[in-house]
Short mmCIF file of C-alpha atoms and ligand atoms in Angstrom, two decimals:
data_model
loop_
_atom_site.label_atom_id
_atom_site.label_comp_id
_atom_site.label_asym_id
_atom_site.label_seq_id
_atom_site.Cartn_x
_atom_site.Cartn_y
_atom_site.Cartn_z
CA MET A 1 9.55 -11.51 3.23
CA PRO A 2 10.51 -7.73 3.06
CA GLN A 3 8.24 -5.68 2.53
CA LEU A 4 8.73 -3.64 -0.75
CA LEU A 5 7.00 -0.11 0.51
CA GLU A 6 7.77 -0.23 3.82
CA GLY A 7 8.27 3.00 5.36
CA LYS A 8 6.85 4.71 2.24
CA THR A 9 3.30 7.02 2.14
CA ALA A 10 1.54 6.78 -0.99
CA LEU A 11 -1.49 9.05 -2.03
CA ILE A 12 -3.62 7.51 -4.01
CA LEU A 13 -6.06 9.37 -6.51
CA GLY A 14 -8.94 7.62 -8.39
CA VAL A 15 -10.97 5.42 -5.88
CA ALA A 16 -14.52 5.54 -6.64
CA ASN A 17 -15.62 1.67 -5.83
CA LYS A 18 -14.09 -1.62 -5.21
CA TRP A 19 -13.41 -2.19 -8.97
CA SER A 20 -11.54 0.95 -9.45
CA LEU A 21 -7.81 0.08 -10.72
CA ALA A 22 -6.96 2.89 -7.35
CA TYR A 23 -8.36 0.38 -5.08
CA ALA A 24 -6.36 -2.81 -6.26
CA ILE A 25 -3.35 -0.21 -5.92
CA ALA A 26 -4.17 0.69 -2.60
CA GLN A 27 -4.36 -2.87 -1.52
CA ALA A 28 -1.30 -4.19 -3.13
CA PHE A 29 0.43 -0.93 -1.22
CA ARG A 30 -0.72 -1.67 2.06
CA ARG A 31 0.25 -5.73 1.68
CA GLU A 32 3.58 -4.26 0.65
CA GLY A 33 3.88 -1.87 3.94
CA ALA A 34 3.14 1.04 2.62
CA SER A 35 0.88 4.08 4.76
CA LEU A 36 -1.82 5.29 2.41
CA LEU A 37 -3.48 8.23 1.82
CA LEU A 38 -6.85 7.95 -0.48
CA THR A 39 -8.72 10.78 -2.57
CA TYR A 40 -12.31 10.46 -4.28
CA GLN A 41 -14.23 13.22 -6.45
CA GLY A 42 -17.17 14.81 -4.73
CA GLU A 43 -19.60 14.28 -1.59
CA ARG A 44 -21.48 11.46 -3.67
CA LEU A 45 -18.22 9.08 -3.38
CA ARG A 46 -17.42 9.85 -0.05
CA GLN A 47 -18.72 7.06 2.30
CA THR A 48 -17.83 4.29 -0.25
CA ALA A 49 -14.22 5.94 -0.32
CA GLU A 50 -14.24 6.12 3.41
CA GLY A 51 -15.32 2.27 3.92
CA LEU A 52 -12.79 1.32 1.09
CA GLY A 53 -10.47 3.14 2.69
CA ALA A 54 -10.87 1.85 6.39
CA ASP A 55 -10.57 -1.77 4.56
CA ALA A 56 -7.03 -1.06 2.74
CA GLY A 57 -5.88 0.63 5.99
CA ALA A 58 -5.53 3.97 4.92
CA THR A 59 -4.74 7.02 7.18
CA ASN A 60 -6.85 9.67 5.80
CA VAL A 61 -9.65 9.65 3.25
CA PHE A 62 -10.22 13.10 1.45
CA GLU A 63 -11.82 14.67 -1.36
CA CYS A 64 -9.72 16.07 -4.27
CA ASP A 65 -11.66 16.93 -7.36
CA VAL A 66 -8.51 17.48 -9.60
CA THR A 67 -10.40 20.34 -11.31
CA ASN A 68 -10.60 22.19 -8.31
CA ASP A 69 -7.13 24.28 -7.57
CA ASP A 70 -8.13 24.83 -3.82
CA HIS A 71 -8.26 21.07 -3.67
CA LEU A 72 -4.96 20.32 -5.23
CA ASN A 73 -3.16 23.21 -3.23
CA GLY A 74 -4.88 21.71 0.14
CA LEU A 75 -2.65 18.06 -0.77
CA ARG A 76 0.41 19.90 0.41
CA GLU A 77 -1.18 19.66 3.87
CA HIS A 78 -0.86 15.83 4.15
CA GLY A 79 3.07 16.04 4.69
CA LYS A 80 5.63 14.21 2.60
CA LEU A 81 5.08 11.67 0.53
CA ASP A 82 7.06 8.62 -1.71
CA ALA A 83 4.34 7.89 -3.84
CA VAL A 84 1.67 9.17 -5.82
CA VAL A 85 -0.50 7.54 -7.93
CA HIS A 86 -3.10 9.20 -10.49
CA SER A 87 -5.90 7.16 -11.46
CA VAL A 88 -8.32 9.04 -12.95
CA ALA A 89 -10.05 10.24 -16.11
CA PHE A 90 -13.10 11.41 -17.34
CA ALA A 91 -15.23 12.12 -21.01
CA ASN A 92 -18.62 12.93 -21.61
CA ARG A 93 -20.24 9.54 -22.49
CA GLU A 94 -21.61 10.54 -25.93
CA ASP A 95 -17.78 11.15 -27.04
CA LEU A 96 -17.22 7.52 -26.29
CA SER A 97 -20.26 6.17 -28.80
CA ARG A 98 -20.20 8.98 -31.50
CA PRO A 99 -17.34 9.02 -34.70
CA PHE A 100 -14.38 11.00 -33.17
CA VAL A 101 -14.84 13.54 -35.74
CA GLU A 102 -18.37 14.61 -34.14
CA THR A 103 -16.43 15.79 -30.81
CA SER A 104 -17.40 19.15 -29.51
CA ARG A 105 -14.62 21.73 -28.02
CA ALA A 106 -16.24 21.73 -25.02
CA GLY A 107 -16.16 17.81 -24.56
CA TYR A 108 -12.42 17.55 -25.80
CA LEU A 109 -11.04 20.12 -23.59
CA LEU A 110 -13.13 18.22 -20.28
CA ALA A 111 -11.42 15.02 -21.64
CA GLN A 112 -8.11 16.96 -21.59
CA GLU A 113 -8.83 18.66 -18.43
CA VAL A 114 -9.59 15.82 -16.26
CA SER A 115 -7.26 13.15 -17.69
CA ALA A 116 -4.49 14.84 -18.71
CA TYR A 117 -3.84 18.01 -17.45
CA SER A 118 -4.25 16.85 -13.96
CA MET A 119 -1.14 14.74 -14.12
CA VAL A 120 0.75 17.91 -14.34
CA ALA A 121 -1.38 19.86 -11.86
CA VAL A 122 -1.10 16.78 -9.03
CA ALA A 123 2.92 16.34 -10.05
CA ARG A 124 3.25 20.22 -9.35
CA ALA A 125 1.27 19.73 -6.17
CA THR A 126 2.84 16.69 -4.85
CA ALA A 127 6.75 17.20 -6.09
CA ALA A 128 6.79 19.69 -3.24
CA MET A 129 5.89 16.44 -0.80
CA MET A 130 8.56 14.76 -2.12
CA SER A 131 11.62 16.02 -0.29
CA GLY A 132 13.91 12.70 -0.33
CA GLY A 133 12.40 11.74 -3.79
CA GLY A 134 9.47 10.05 -5.07
CA SER A 135 7.48 8.13 -7.93
CA ILE A 136 4.55 9.50 -9.67
CA MET A 137 2.70 7.11 -11.85
CA THR A 138 -0.48 7.42 -13.84
CA LEU A 139 -2.73 5.19 -15.93
CA THR A 140 -3.04 4.83 -19.48
CA TYR A 141 -4.07 3.14 -22.40
CA LEU A 142 -3.19 1.67 -25.62
CA GLY A 143 -5.79 4.17 -27.67
CA ALA A 144 -3.03 6.70 -26.93
CA GLU A 145 -1.28 5.28 -29.81
CA ARG A 146 -3.66 3.10 -31.86
CA VAL A 147 -6.91 3.66 -32.86
CA VAL A 148 -9.30 1.82 -30.84
CA PRO A 149 -13.18 1.86 -31.65
CA ASN A 150 -15.22 4.41 -29.38
CA TYR A 151 -11.98 5.40 -27.61
CA ASN A 152 -12.19 8.44 -29.38
CA VAL A 153 -11.40 11.93 -27.58
CA MET A 154 -9.66 9.78 -24.47
CA GLY A 155 -7.24 8.72 -27.08
CA ALA A 156 -6.29 12.27 -27.62
CA ALA A 157 -6.39 12.82 -24.02
CA LYS A 158 -4.11 9.79 -23.10
CA ALA A 159 -1.69 10.71 -25.87
CA SER A 160 -1.45 13.92 -23.92
CA LEU A 161 -1.24 12.18 -20.57
CA GLU A 162 1.67 10.08 -21.94
CA ALA A 163 3.32 13.25 -23.39
CA CYS A 164 2.89 15.04 -20.12
CA VAL A 165 4.62 12.09 -18.32
CA ARG A 166 7.86 12.71 -20.54
CA TYR A 167 8.37 16.29 -19.92
CA LEU A 168 7.17 15.49 -16.15
CA ALA A 169 10.01 13.21 -15.92
CA SER A 170 12.37 15.61 -17.60
CA ASP A 171 11.47 18.19 -15.09
CA LEU A 172 11.36 16.46 -12.12
CA GLY A 173 14.69 13.82 -12.38
CA PRO A 174 16.62 16.00 -11.21
CA SER A 175 14.93 16.03 -7.92
CA ASN A 176 15.14 12.40 -8.00
CA ILE A 177 11.31 12.16 -8.49
CA ARG A 178 10.39 9.64 -11.09
CA VAL A 179 7.16 9.65 -13.55
CA ASN A 180 5.99 6.99 -15.45
CA ALA A 181 2.28 5.88 -16.94
CA ILE A 182 1.18 2.05 -16.31
CA SER A 183 -0.82 0.99 -19.62
CA ALA A 184 -3.27 -1.37 -18.68
CA GLY A 185 -5.27 -3.66 -20.98
CA PRO A 186 -9.24 -3.19 -20.88
CA ILE A 187 -10.32 -4.22 -17.56
CA LYS A 188 -14.22 -4.32 -16.42
CA THR A 189 -14.57 -1.01 -14.20
CA ALA A 190 -17.03 1.95 -14.19
CA SER A 191 -15.04 4.09 -16.51
CA ALA A 192 -14.84 1.08 -18.84
CA ARG A 193 -18.46 0.36 -18.91
CA GLY A 194 -19.23 4.08 -20.12
CA ILE A 195 -17.21 3.30 -23.40
CA LYS A 196 -19.66 1.85 -26.20
CA ASP A 197 -19.14 -1.94 -27.09
CA PHE A 198 -16.27 -2.18 -24.17
CA SER A 199 -17.28 -5.74 -23.85
CA THR A 200 -16.15 -6.65 -27.44
CA VAL A 201 -12.45 -5.38 -26.76
CA LEU A 202 -12.77 -7.52 -23.81
CA GLU A 203 -13.54 -10.58 -25.85
CA LYS A 204 -10.83 -9.89 -28.81
CA VAL A 205 -8.12 -9.33 -26.65
CA ALA A 206 -8.24 -12.31 -24.84
CA VAL A 207 -8.37 -14.17 -28.16
CA ARG A 208 -5.25 -12.32 -29.62
CA ALA A 209 -3.19 -11.54 -26.59
CA PRO A 210 0.30 -13.75 -26.35
CA LEU A 211 -1.15 -15.04 -22.84
CA ARG A 212 -4.75 -15.75 -24.46
CA ARG A 213 -6.58 -13.48 -21.68
CA ASN A 214 -7.29 -10.34 -20.30
CA CYS A 215 -5.17 -8.99 -17.58
CA ASP A 216 -6.07 -8.26 -14.17
CA PRO A 217 -6.35 -5.49 -11.32
CA ALA A 218 -3.92 -7.01 -9.10
CA GLU A 219 -1.34 -7.41 -12.21
CA VAL A 220 -1.98 -3.79 -12.97
CA ALA A 221 -1.31 -3.03 -9.25
CA ASP A 222 1.69 -5.54 -8.62
CA THR A 223 3.19 -3.16 -11.43
CA ALA A 224 2.37 -0.35 -9.45
CA VAL A 225 4.27 -1.50 -6.33
CA PHE A 226 6.97 -1.91 -8.60
CA LEU A 227 7.29 1.72 -9.48
CA ALA A 228 6.84 3.10 -5.95
CA SER A 229 9.64 0.98 -4.56
CA ASP A 230 13.18 1.15 -4.93
CA LEU A 231 13.27 -1.58 -7.46
CA GLY A 232 11.58 0.78 -9.75
CA ARG A 233 14.56 3.14 -8.89
CA GLY A 234 16.30 3.44 -12.38
CA VAL A 235 12.67 3.57 -14.52
CA THR A 236 11.18 7.06 -15.52
CA GLY A 237 9.58 8.78 -18.40
CA ASN A 238 8.67 5.21 -19.51
CA VAL A 239 5.17 3.64 -20.27
CA ILE A 240 5.21 0.38 -18.81
CA PHE A 241 2.16 -2.23 -20.40
CA VAL A 242 0.66 -4.61 -18.61
CA ASP A 243 -2.02 -6.30 -20.93
CA ALA A 244 -1.11 -9.66 -21.43
CA GLY A 245 0.90 -8.55 -24.34
CA PHE A 246 -1.76 -7.19 -26.78
CA GLN A 247 0.34 -3.88 -27.60
CA ILE A 248 2.97 -6.41 -29.51
CA MET A 249 0.45 -7.89 -31.86
CA GLY A 250 0.10 -6.52 -35.38
CA LEU A 251 -2.70 -8.93 -36.48
P1 NAP B 1 -12.65 4.28 -12.28
O1 NAP B 1 -12.79 3.12 -11.12
O2 NAP B 1 -13.81 4.59 -12.92
O3 NAP B 1 -11.94 5.05 -11.93
C1 NAP B 1 -11.62 6.40 -12.56
C2 NAP B 1 -11.60 7.63 -11.28
O4 NAP B 1 -11.63 8.93 -11.90
C3 NAP B 1 -12.62 7.43 -10.45
O5 NAP B 1 -12.62 7.31 -9.24
C4 NAP B 1 -13.68 9.10 -10.71
O6 NAP B 1 -14.44 9.20 -10.05
C5 NAP B 1 -12.08 9.73 -11.06
N1 NAP B 1 -12.41 11.03 -11.53
C6 NAP B 1 -13.15 11.59 -12.84
N2 NAP B 1 -13.30 12.87 -12.60
C7 NAP B 1 -12.43 13.35 -11.47
C8 NAP B 1 -11.91 14.69 -10.79
N3 NAP B 1 -12.65 15.72 -11.74
N4 NAP B 1 -11.72 15.01 -10.09
C9 NAP B 1 -10.70 13.30 -9.07
N5 NAP B 1 -11.49 12.43 -9.88
C10 NAP B 1 -12.04 12.01 -10.50
O7 NAP B 1 -12.26 3.27 -13.68
P2 NAP B 1 -10.92 2.86 -13.67
O8 NAP B 1 -10.86 1.86 -15.08
O9 NAP B 1 -10.22 2.61 -12.57
O10 NAP B 1 -9.97 4.03 -14.14
C11 NAP B 1 -8.53 4.49 -13.64
C12 NAP B 1 -7.74 4.64 -14.38
O11 NAP B 1 -7.10 3.89 -15.25
C13 NAP B 1 -8.36 6.06 -15.67
O12 NAP B 1 -7.31 6.55 -16.09
C14 NAP B 1 -8.41 4.91 -16.75
O13 NAP B 1 -8.46 5.68 -17.84
C15 NAP B 1 -7.14 3.91 -16.99
N6 NAP B 1 -7.31 2.86 -17.19
C16 NAP B 1 -8.43 2.02 -17.40
C17 NAP B 1 -8.52 1.05 -18.35
C18 NAP B 1 -9.61 0.08 -17.71
O14 NAP B 1 -9.76 -0.53 -18.78
N7 NAP B 1 -10.05 -0.14 -16.58
C19 NAP B 1 -7.29 0.73 -19.01
C20 NAP B 1 -6.36 1.51 -18.87
C21 NAP B 1 -6.05 2.61 -18.35
P3 NAP B 1 -15.96 9.17 -10.38
O15 NAP B 1 -16.24 7.99 -10.44
O16 NAP B 1 -17.00 10.40 -9.24
O17 NAP B 1 -16.05 9.91 -11.66
#
């Protein structure tokens, strides 16, 4: 069977551990024949990221803190790219447990910087590396458009991120660079565990979603393959739900 990403090079940001959605995407991209560059946030994660990168056959694993302009500018040294996966988000733990109305200015701005503005900065740095066109994608969540208990400041950041996707798609479309978001259903990862009562969300989705289950990282990763591949060539500016259908339900 032909590999969907043969001959393509992909940069994947946000590998923290083997449960990271970024890691599932790296494995799927590798399966489909892509060359991989992986990034991690800080020295603390270097060893883990290098080990996972070796397992996924990455040609390079390096640090990229998306709040650091030197790191972002350094991305350009890594040659030509065909696909970029932005799988990065952060908010203070207390902002994911107390009432949203209590969100501080600093907490709000931090979540916006790491989780939304970084998509703009990453797109700017990497679009310059996509001379033949390409596909940039990010990960979002239903909490951008509906109230999900405790998602709070991250909901506001994801709403901003989804708007960024549309504006970036409009700017970069003439260069044949597509920009999309995958809205994943809840999945147990390190970030998700920071949200108070996250296990209740998992339980409710499994009962109410049309497929009567939660989605898994491999399903998210296969949608990322589609978006990175030529099969997704007509798709840009979209938010694609991979959530066992939960987002269509009213009650
Ligand atoms: P994850 O494994 O914790 O991944 C989040 C990544 O963001 C980590 O690698 C984290 O690094 C990184 N990050 C945080 N601040 C950063 C910075 N300043 N610079 C660079 N990287 C930074 O959790 P995940 O669930 O796979 O999250 C990936 C994406 O999927 C996020 O955008 C998340 O919102 C989204 N998403 C997740 C779910 C879910 O239920 N899991 C659902 C929908 C969407 P550190 O570990 O060092 O902080």
